Coordinates of C-alpha atoms and ligand atoms in Angstrom, one line a residue:
Chain T
M1392 CA 18.5 -38.2 28.4
S1393 CA 15.6 -38.8 30.7
E1394 CA 14.2 -42.1 31.6
H1395 CA 11.0 -41.5 29.5
E1396 CA 12.9 -40.8 26.4
L1397 CA 14.8 -44.0 26.8
R1398 CA 11.5 -45.8 26.1
V1399 CA 12.2 -45.0 22.5
S1400 CA 15.3 -46.5 21.2
K1401 CA 18.3 -44.5 20.3
I1402 CA 19.1 -43.9 16.7
R1403 CA 22.5 -43.9 15.0
D1404 CA 22.1 -41.4 12.2
G1405 CA 19.0 -39.4 11.5
T1406 CA 16.6 -36.9 13.1
V1407 CA 14.8 -36.8 16.4
I1408 CA 11.8 -34.5 16.5
D1409 CA 11.1 -33.9 20.1
H1410 CA 8.5 -31.8 22.0
I1411 CA 5.8 -32.4 19.5
S1412 CA 2.4 -31.4 20.9
G1413 CA 0.7 -34.5 22.3
G1414 CA -1.2 -36.5 19.7
Q1415 CA 0.5 -34.9 16.7
A1416 CA 3.0 -37.6 16.0
L1417 CA 1.0 -39.3 13.2
N1418 CA 0.6 -35.9 11.5
V1419 CA 4.3 -35.4 11.7
L1420 CA 4.8 -38.7 9.9
A1421 CA 2.3 -37.6 7.3
I1422 CA 4.3 -34.4 6.7
L1423 CA 7.4 -36.5 6.3
D1424 CA 5.5 -38.7 3.9
I1425 CA 6.2 -41.8 6.1
D1426 CA 3.6 -44.5 6.1
G1427 CA 5.9 -47.5 6.7
T1428 CA 5.7 -48.7 3.2
G1429 CA 9.1 -47.1 2.3
G1430 CA 10.9 -49.3 4.8
E1431 CA 12.0 -46.4 7.0
E1432 CA 13.1 -47.2 10.5
V1433 CA 11.0 -45.0 12.7
S1434 CA 10.3 -44.9 16.5
I1435 CA 7.4 -43.0 17.9
G1436 CA 6.6 -42.1 21.5
M1437 CA 3.1 -40.7 22.1
N1438 CA 1.8 -38.8 25.1
V1439 CA 5.1 -39.1 26.9
P1440 CA 5.1 -37.0 30.1
S1441 CA 7.0 -33.7 29.5
D1442 CA 8.0 -30.9 31.9
R1443 CA 7.4 -28.3 29.2
L1444 CA 4.3 -29.6 27.5
G1445 CA 2.6 -31.9 30.0
R1446 CA 2.4 -34.5 27.4
K1447 CA 4.4 -34.7 24.3
D1448 CA 5.1 -36.9 21.3
I1449 CA 8.5 -37.8 19.9
V1450 CA 9.5 -39.1 16.5
K1451 CA 12.9 -40.6 15.6
V1452 CA 13.7 -41.3 12.0
E1453 CA 16.8 -43.3 11.2
G1454 CA 18.9 -42.2 8.2
R1455 CA 17.0 -39.1 7.3
E1456 CA 17.5 -35.4 7.7
L1457 CA 14.6 -33.0 7.1
S1458 CA 14.2 -30.6 4.2
Q1459 CA 13.4 -27.0 4.8
D1460 CA 9.9 -27.5 3.4
E1461 CA 9.3 -30.3 5.9
V1462 CA 10.6 -28.2 8.8
D1463 CA 8.4 -25.3 7.7
V1464 CA 5.2 -27.4 7.7
L1465 CA 6.2 -29.1 11.0
S1466 CA 6.4 -25.7 12.6
L1467 CA 2.7 -25.1 11.8
I1468 CA 1.4 -28.2 13.7
A1469 CA 4.1 -28.5 16.3
P1470 CA 5.4 -25.0 17.1
E1471 CA 7.1 -26.2 20.2
A1472 CA 9.1 -29.0 18.6
T1473 CA 12.8 -29.3 18.6
I1474 CA 14.9 -30.9 15.9
N1475 CA 17.9 -33.0 16.8
I1476 CA 20.2 -34.1 14.1
V1477 CA 22.0 -37.3 15.1
R1478 CA 25.2 -38.6 13.6
D1479 CA 26.9 -41.7 15.0
Y1480 CA 24.7 -41.6 18.1
D1481 CA 25.6 -38.1 18.9
V1482 CA 23.3 -35.1 18.7
V1483 CA 25.3 -32.8 16.4
D1484 CA 22.7 -30.1 15.9
K1485 CA 19.7 -29.1 18.0
H1486 CA 17.3 -26.3 17.3
R1487 CA 13.8 -25.1 17.9
L1488 CA 11.5 -24.7 15.0
E1489 CA 10.9 -21.2 13.6
R1490 CA 7.6 -20.4 12.1
P1491 CA 8.2 -19.1 8.5
A1492 CA 6.2 -16.0 7.2
E1493 CA 4.9 -18.1 4.4
V1494 CA 5.0 -21.7 3.0
T1495 CA 5.1 -22.3 -0.7
G1496 CA 4.2 -25.4 -2.6
V1497 CA 3.6 -27.7 0.4
L1498 CA -0.1 -27.3 1.2
T1499 CA -3.1 -27.6 -1.1
C1500 CA -5.8 -25.0 -0.6
P1501 CA -9.0 -26.5 0.7
N1502 CA -11.1 -24.1 -1.4
R1503 CA -11.9 -26.0 -4.5
N1504 CA -12.7 -22.7 -6.3
C1505 CA -9.3 -21.4 -5.6
I1506 CA -7.1 -20.6 -8.7
S1507 CA -4.1 -22.4 -7.0
T1508 CA -6.0 -25.7 -7.2
D1509 CA -6.4 -25.3 -11.0
D1510 CA -3.9 -26.6 -13.5
E1511 CA -1.9 -23.3 -13.6
P1512 CA 1.9 -23.0 -13.4
I1513 CA 1.8 -21.6 -9.9
D1514 CA 2.7 -23.0 -6.5
S1515 CA 0.3 -22.8 -3.6
K1516 CA 1.3 -20.1 -1.2
F1517 CA 0.1 -19.7 2.4
A1518 CA 0.8 -16.9 4.8
V1519 CA 1.4 -18.1 8.3
L1520 CA -0.8 -16.5 10.9
P1521 CA -0.4 -16.7 14.6
D1522 CA -3.1 -19.4 14.8
G1523 CA -3.3 -20.9 11.3
V1524 CA -2.5 -20.3 7.6
R1525 CA -4.1 -18.3 4.9
C1526 CA -4.1 -18.9 1.2
E1527 CA -2.4 -16.0 -0.6
Y1528 CA -4.7 -16.5 -3.6
C1529 CA -8.2 -16.9 -2.3
E1530 CA -7.5 -15.8 1.2
T1531 CA -9.2 -18.8 2.9
I1532 CA -8.0 -19.1 6.5
V1533 CA -7.4 -22.6 7.8
R1534 CA -6.9 -23.1 11.6
D1535 CA -7.7 -26.8 12.1
G1536 CA -6.8 -29.7 9.8
I1537 CA -3.6 -28.2 8.4
P1538 CA -2.0 -31.7 8.1
D1539 CA -4.9 -32.7 5.8
L1540 CA -3.7 -30.0 3.3
I1541 CA -0.2 -31.4 2.9
D1542 CA 0.6 -32.1 -0.7
S1543 CA 1.2 -35.8 -1.1
A1544 CA 3.7 -35.3 -3.8
Chain E
M647 CA -2.0 5.8 -7.5
R648 CA 1.0 3.7 -6.5
H649 CA -0.3 0.4 -7.8
D650 CA -0.3 -0.8 -11.4
H651 CA -2.8 -3.6 -10.7
L652 CA -6.1 -3.2 -8.9
V653 CA -6.7 -6.7 -7.5
T654 CA -8.3 -6.1 -4.2
A655 CA -9.9 -3.2 -2.4
K656 CA -7.5 -4.0 0.5
Q657 CA -4.6 -2.4 -1.4
L658 CA -6.4 1.0 -1.6
S659 CA -5.5 3.6 0.9
R660 CA -7.7 6.4 1.8
A661 CA -5.6 8.7 -0.4
D662 CA -5.9 6.3 -3.4
I663 CA -9.7 6.2 -3.0
E664 CA -10.0 9.9 -2.8
T665 CA -7.8 10.4 -5.8
V666 CA -10.1 8.2 -7.9
L667 CA -13.3 9.7 -6.5
D668 CA -12.1 13.2 -7.0
R669 CA -11.1 12.4 -10.6
A670 CA -14.6 10.8 -11.2
A671 CA -16.2 14.0 -9.9
E672 CA -14.2 16.1 -12.3
I673 CA -15.3 13.8 -15.1
D674 CA -18.9 14.0 -14.0
A675 CA -18.7 17.8 -14.0
D676 CA -17.1 18.1 -17.4
P677 CA -17.1 14.9 -19.5
G678 CA -16.1 16.8 -22.6
A679 CA -12.7 17.7 -21.1
F680 CA -11.8 14.0 -21.0
R681 CA -13.2 13.0 -24.4
D682 CA -9.9 12.3 -26.3
R683 CA -7.7 12.0 -23.3
H684 CA -6.7 8.4 -24.2
A685 CA -7.2 8.3 -27.9
G686 CA -5.7 5.1 -29.3
A687 CA -5.6 3.3 -25.9
L688 CA -6.7 -0.3 -26.1
L689 CA -8.3 -2.0 -23.1
G690 CA -8.3 -5.8 -23.2
L691 CA -11.4 -7.4 -21.9
L692 CA -11.0 -10.9 -20.5
F693 CA -14.3 -12.1 -19.3
F694 CA -14.1 -15.8 -18.4
E695 CA -17.7 -15.6 -17.1
P696 CA -20.4 -13.5 -18.6
S697 CA -21.2 -10.1 -17.1
T698 CA -22.8 -7.9 -19.6
R699 CA -23.1 -4.8 -17.5
T700 CA -19.7 -4.7 -16.0
K701 CA -18.2 -5.4 -19.4
M702 CA -20.3 -2.7 -21.1
S703 CA -19.4 -0.2 -18.4
F704 CA -15.7 -0.7 -19.0
E705 CA -16.3 -0.5 -22.7
A706 CA -18.2 2.7 -22.3
A707 CA -15.6 4.1 -20.1
I708 CA -12.6 3.5 -22.4
K709 CA -14.6 4.7 -25.5
R710 CA -15.6 7.9 -23.7
L711 CA -11.9 8.5 -23.1
G712 CA -11.2 8.1 -26.8
G713 CA -9.9 4.5 -26.6
D714 CA -11.2 1.2 -27.7
V715 CA -11.4 -2.4 -26.6
V716 CA -10.0 -5.7 -27.7
D717 CA -12.3 -8.4 -26.5
M718 CA -11.4 -12.1 -26.0
G719 CA -15.0 -13.0 -26.7
S720 CA -16.8 -15.8 -25.0
V721 CA -14.8 -18.6 -23.4
E722 CA -16.7 -21.1 -25.5
S723 CA -15.1 -19.9 -28.7
S724 CA -11.6 -19.3 -27.4
S725 CA -8.5 -21.4 -26.9
V726 CA -9.3 -21.6 -23.2
K727 CA -11.9 -24.2 -24.1
K728 CA -9.0 -26.2 -25.5
G729 CA -7.4 -26.3 -22.1
E730 CA -5.0 -23.4 -22.3
S731 CA -4.0 -22.2 -18.8
L732 CA -5.1 -18.7 -17.7
A733 CA -1.4 -17.8 -17.2
D734 CA -0.7 -18.5 -20.9
T735 CA -3.8 -16.8 -22.1
V736 CA -3.0 -13.5 -20.3
R737 CA 0.6 -13.5 -21.3
V738 CA -0.4 -13.6 -24.9
I739 CA -3.2 -11.1 -24.6
E740 CA -1.2 -8.5 -22.7
G741 CA 0.7 -7.9 -25.9
Y742 CA -2.5 -6.6 -27.5
A743 CA -3.6 -4.0 -25.0
D744 CA -2.5 -1.1 -22.8
A745 CA -4.5 -2.4 -19.8
L746 CA -6.5 -5.6 -19.0
V747 CA -9.8 -6.2 -17.3
L748 CA -10.3 -9.7 -15.9
R749 CA -13.5 -11.4 -14.8
H750 CA -13.0 -15.0 -13.7
P751 CA -15.0 -17.6 -11.8
R752 CA -12.0 -18.7 -9.7
Q753 CA -11.0 -16.9 -6.5
G754 CA -7.5 -15.6 -6.7
A755 CA -7.4 -15.5 -10.5
A756 CA -6.7 -11.8 -10.6
K757 CA -3.9 -12.1 -8.0
M758 CA -2.3 -14.8 -10.1
T759 CA -2.7 -12.9 -13.4
G760 CA -1.1 -9.9 -11.8
E761 CA 2.0 -12.0 -11.3
Y762 CA 2.2 -12.7 -15.0
V763 CA 1.4 -9.4 -16.7
D764 CA 3.1 -6.0 -16.8
V765 CA 0.3 -3.9 -18.2
P766 CA -2.1 -2.6 -15.6
L767 CA -4.7 -5.2 -14.6
L768 CA -8.1 -4.5 -13.2
N769 CA -10.0 -7.2 -11.3
A770 CA -13.6 -7.1 -12.4
G771 CA -14.6 -9.9 -10.1
D772 CA -12.9 -13.2 -9.2
G773 CA -15.3 -15.8 -7.9
A774 CA -16.4 -15.0 -4.4
G775 CA -13.2 -12.9 -3.9
H776 CA -13.0 -9.3 -4.8
H777 CA -14.6 -6.7 -7.1
P778 CA -12.7 -3.5 -6.3
T779 CA -14.0 -1.3 -9.2
Q780 CA -17.6 -1.9 -8.0
T781 CA -16.4 -0.8 -4.6
L782 CA -15.0 2.5 -6.0
L783 CA -18.3 3.3 -7.6
D784 CA -20.1 2.3 -4.4
L785 CA -17.9 4.6 -2.4
Y786 CA -18.4 7.4 -4.9
T787 CA -22.2 7.0 -4.5
I788 CA -21.9 6.9 -0.7
R789 CA -19.7 10.0 -0.7
E790 CA -22.2 11.9 -2.9
N791 CA -25.2 11.0 -0.8
A792 CA -24.1 10.5 2.8
G793 CA -20.4 11.4 3.0
L794 CA -17.7 8.9 4.0
D795 CA -16.9 10.0 7.5
D796 CA -19.0 9.5 10.6
L797 CA -21.0 7.1 8.4
T798 CA -23.2 4.3 9.8
I799 CA -23.8 1.7 7.1
G800 CA -25.9 -1.5 7.1
I801 CA -24.8 -4.2 4.7
M802 CA -27.4 -6.8 4.2
G803 CA -28.0 -10.1 2.4
D804 CA -25.5 -12.7 1.3
L805 CA -22.4 -11.6 3.1
K806 CA -20.7 -14.9 2.7
Y807 CA -20.4 -15.2 -1.1
G808 CA -20.9 -11.5 -1.9
R809 CA -17.6 -10.2 -3.3
T810 CA -19.0 -6.7 -3.6
V811 CA -19.6 -6.8 0.1
H812 CA -16.1 -8.0 1.0
S813 CA -14.5 -5.3 -1.1
L814 CA -16.7 -2.6 0.3
A815 CA -16.1 -3.7 3.9
H816 CA -12.3 -3.6 3.4
A817 CA -12.4 -0.2 1.7
L818 CA -14.6 1.3 4.4
T819 CA -11.9 0.6 7.0
N820 CA -10.1 3.6 5.6
F821 CA -12.9 5.9 6.9
D822 CA -14.7 6.6 10.1
A823 CA -17.4 4.2 9.3
H824 CA -19.5 2.0 11.6
Q825 CA -20.4 -1.2 9.7
H826 CA -23.4 -3.3 10.6
F827 CA -23.7 -6.6 8.8
I828 CA -27.2 -8.1 8.6
S829 CA -27.6 -11.6 7.3
P830 CA -29.0 -15.1 8.1
E831 CA -26.6 -17.1 10.2
S832 CA -25.7 -19.3 7.3
L833 CA -24.6 -16.4 5.1
K834 CA -22.5 -14.4 7.6
L835 CA -19.2 -12.8 6.6
P836 CA -16.5 -15.4 5.9
R837 CA -13.7 -15.9 8.4
S838 CA -11.1 -14.2 6.2
V839 CA -13.0 -11.0 5.9
R840 CA -13.8 -10.8 9.6
Y841 CA -10.1 -11.4 10.2
D842 CA -9.1 -8.5 8.0
L843 CA -11.7 -6.2 9.5
H844 CA -10.5 -7.1 13.0
E845 CA -6.9 -6.5 11.9
A846 CA -7.8 -3.1 10.5
G847 CA -9.5 -2.2 13.8
A848 CA -12.8 -1.6 12.1
S849 CA -16.0 -0.9 13.9
V850 CA -18.1 -3.9 13.0
R851 CA -21.3 -5.4 14.4
E852 CA -23.2 -8.5 13.1
H853 CA -27.0 -8.9 13.2
T854 CA -29.6 -11.2 12.0
E855 CA -32.4 -8.7 11.9
L856 CA -32.5 -5.4 10.1
E857 CA -34.9 -3.7 12.5
T858 CA -32.3 -3.9 15.3
V859 CA -30.2 -1.2 13.5
L860 CA -32.4 0.3 10.7
S861 CA -33.1 3.6 12.5
D862 CA -29.4 4.3 13.0
L863 CA -28.3 3.9 9.4
D864 CA -27.2 6.5 6.9
V865 CA -26.8 3.9 4.2
L866 CA -28.4 0.5 3.7
Y867 CA -26.5 -1.6 1.1
V868 CA -28.6 -4.6 0.1
T869 CA -27.4 -7.6 -1.8
R870 CA -29.2 -10.6 -3.3
I871 CA -29.5 -13.9 -1.6
Q872 CA -29.0 -16.4 -4.3
R873 CA -31.3 -19.4 -4.7
E874 CA -28.5 -21.7 -5.6
R875 CA -26.9 -21.3 -2.2
F876 CA -29.8 -23.4 -0.8
P877 CA -30.4 -27.0 -1.5
D878 CA -34.1 -26.6 -0.7
E879 CA -36.4 -24.1 -2.5
N880 CA -38.6 -23.6 0.6
E881 CA -35.7 -22.8 2.8
Y882 CA -34.5 -20.3 0.3
H883 CA -37.9 -18.5 0.3
A884 CA -38.2 -18.5 4.1
I885 CA -34.8 -16.9 4.5
A886 CA -34.8 -14.5 1.6
G887 CA -38.2 -13.2 2.6
E888 CA -36.8 -11.9 5.9
Y889 CA -34.2 -9.8 4.1
Q890 CA -36.5 -7.9 1.7
V891 CA -37.2 -4.3 2.1
D892 CA -40.2 -2.3 0.9
A893 CA -41.4 1.2 1.4
D894 CA -43.2 0.2 4.6
T895 CA -40.0 -1.3 6.1
L896 CA -38.2 2.0 5.4
A897 CA -40.8 4.0 7.3
A898 CA -38.8 3.3 10.4
A899 CA -35.6 4.6 8.8
K900 CA -34.0 8.1 8.8
D901 CA -35.5 10.4 6.2
D902 CA -32.2 10.7 4.4
L903 CA -31.4 7.0 4.4
T904 CA -29.6 6.1 1.2
V905 CA -30.6 2.6 -0.1
M906 CA -28.0 1.0 -2.5
H907 CA -27.8 -2.3 -4.4
P908 CA -25.1 -3.5 -6.8
L909 CA -27.9 -4.8 -9.1
P910 CA -29.3 -6.8 -10.6
R911 CA -32.0 -7.2 -8.0
V912 CA -34.7 -9.8 -7.9
D913 CA -37.1 -9.0 -5.1
E914 CA -35.0 -8.0 -2.2
I915 CA -35.9 -4.4 -2.8
A916 CA -39.6 -4.0 -3.7
A917 CA -40.5 -1.7 -6.6
D918 CA -42.3 0.7 -4.3
V919 CA -38.9 1.8 -2.9
D920 CA -38.0 3.1 -6.3
D921 CA -40.4 6.0 -5.9
T922 CA -39.0 7.1 -2.5
D923 CA -36.1 9.5 -2.0
H924 CA -34.1 6.5 -0.5
A925 CA -33.6 4.8 -3.8
T926 CA -30.1 5.4 -5.0
Y927 CA -29.3 2.1 -6.9
F928 CA -29.8 3.4 -10.4
E929 CA -27.7 6.4 -9.7
Q930 CA -25.1 4.0 -8.3
A931 CA -25.2 2.0 -11.5
H932 CA -24.7 5.1 -13.6
N933 CA -21.7 6.1 -11.5
G934 CA -19.9 3.0 -12.9
V935 CA -18.9 4.8 -16.1
P936 CA -17.3 8.0 -14.6
V937 CA -15.6 6.0 -11.9
R938 CA -14.1 3.5 -14.3
M939 CA -13.1 6.4 -16.6
A940 CA -11.3 7.9 -13.6
L941 CA -9.6 4.7 -12.8
L942 CA -8.5 4.1 -16.4
D943 CA -7.4 7.7 -16.7
L944 CA -5.1 7.3 -13.7
L945 CA -3.8 3.9 -14.6
L946 CA -3.1 4.7 -18.2
G947 CA -1.5 8.0 -17.2
D948 CA 0.3 9.7 -20.1
S949 CA 1.3 6.5 -21.7
A950 CA -1.4 6.5 -24.3
Ligands
LIG2255 ZN1 -6.8 -20.7 -2.0

């Protein structure tokens, strides 16, 4: 573990999301639906020097492993990120994110005239493009502001 | 055709398009031969927004094939008004008909409906999304007048919200067509359509003035710029005025330029164009019935 990473305290059990693109840490928290009111123990490093990314963010969440939906959406805003599962202070699993072909039920279409935003029994569905996402219903392409579309369920 | 539902023009291959257009040509040549071809077939009309012409042309098409329609009627008088979801409505109505036609104000409504129904579904317009049967009749008209290969076409007007434009542009990527898009900056093609055209490797140029390309065109497809797109009446008039054509404008065009319009027009094509050999929009409108007959004939197959 490098000196820089030591700035953020070690966790006992939980998830370390490393190599987040610089400045995206708060969006990562939004995806995890963490705003502090739930009492989660969270450490954040922002714009930490990184060999790979120049500057990176890092988020450590105590007592929580991520769902596949969360991992899918993370991959859209932090494609370089790595996920480290920590148990009893040891990293027991470490993997890079993989961008899914599509994400279902986690983003809300920004097109207010899209059928998926109506009260219909369907989940939102977005195809993942190299540089954004595209609604499978109305075909709207979103490149910036993807975190703003995350369903606050 | 391979597809049971026609939701977007994007799903149509060149072979699909040619199958429909060839069948339409057969029908045009000998309408009597198709008169009772689908006797007893029922077409369900689900028009969640009014469109008298599109609805009538589907109605004419199925009746000329010997079938009939069941019509949901206006939304105001239906259970939709009571808050029933579209998914529920279509699952009930599919039991009444051999095929469904859907017109809906929301984008993606046809795609969603296709996930719920088993009978063939035809998208007759979903918001600013798609209008593939219009595209087929447009292509039929283009093929009759200018041919679909080595075609240089100008598409002008409201390219942002014009679903007929989006569907036509997608379909033309199947052919050797050079597409020129002419519009004010604020009504350019949406990002999603440009993305698809790029992915399809289409030959596409965008312009703000017709005169830049007019003399190269074999077809000029004009659409209406809608007043409600502009907050300010004066701004609307200033912009719309630049995208109007009259007989004088067309003096600079090729003699055999074909001028098309999905109708209804307001004043984007002046009445004096009607008397020129360029005017093809009424012929285009008439082609709606044989083309929709062809499509229904192919979708209903031998089932009816
Ligand atoms: Zn959408």
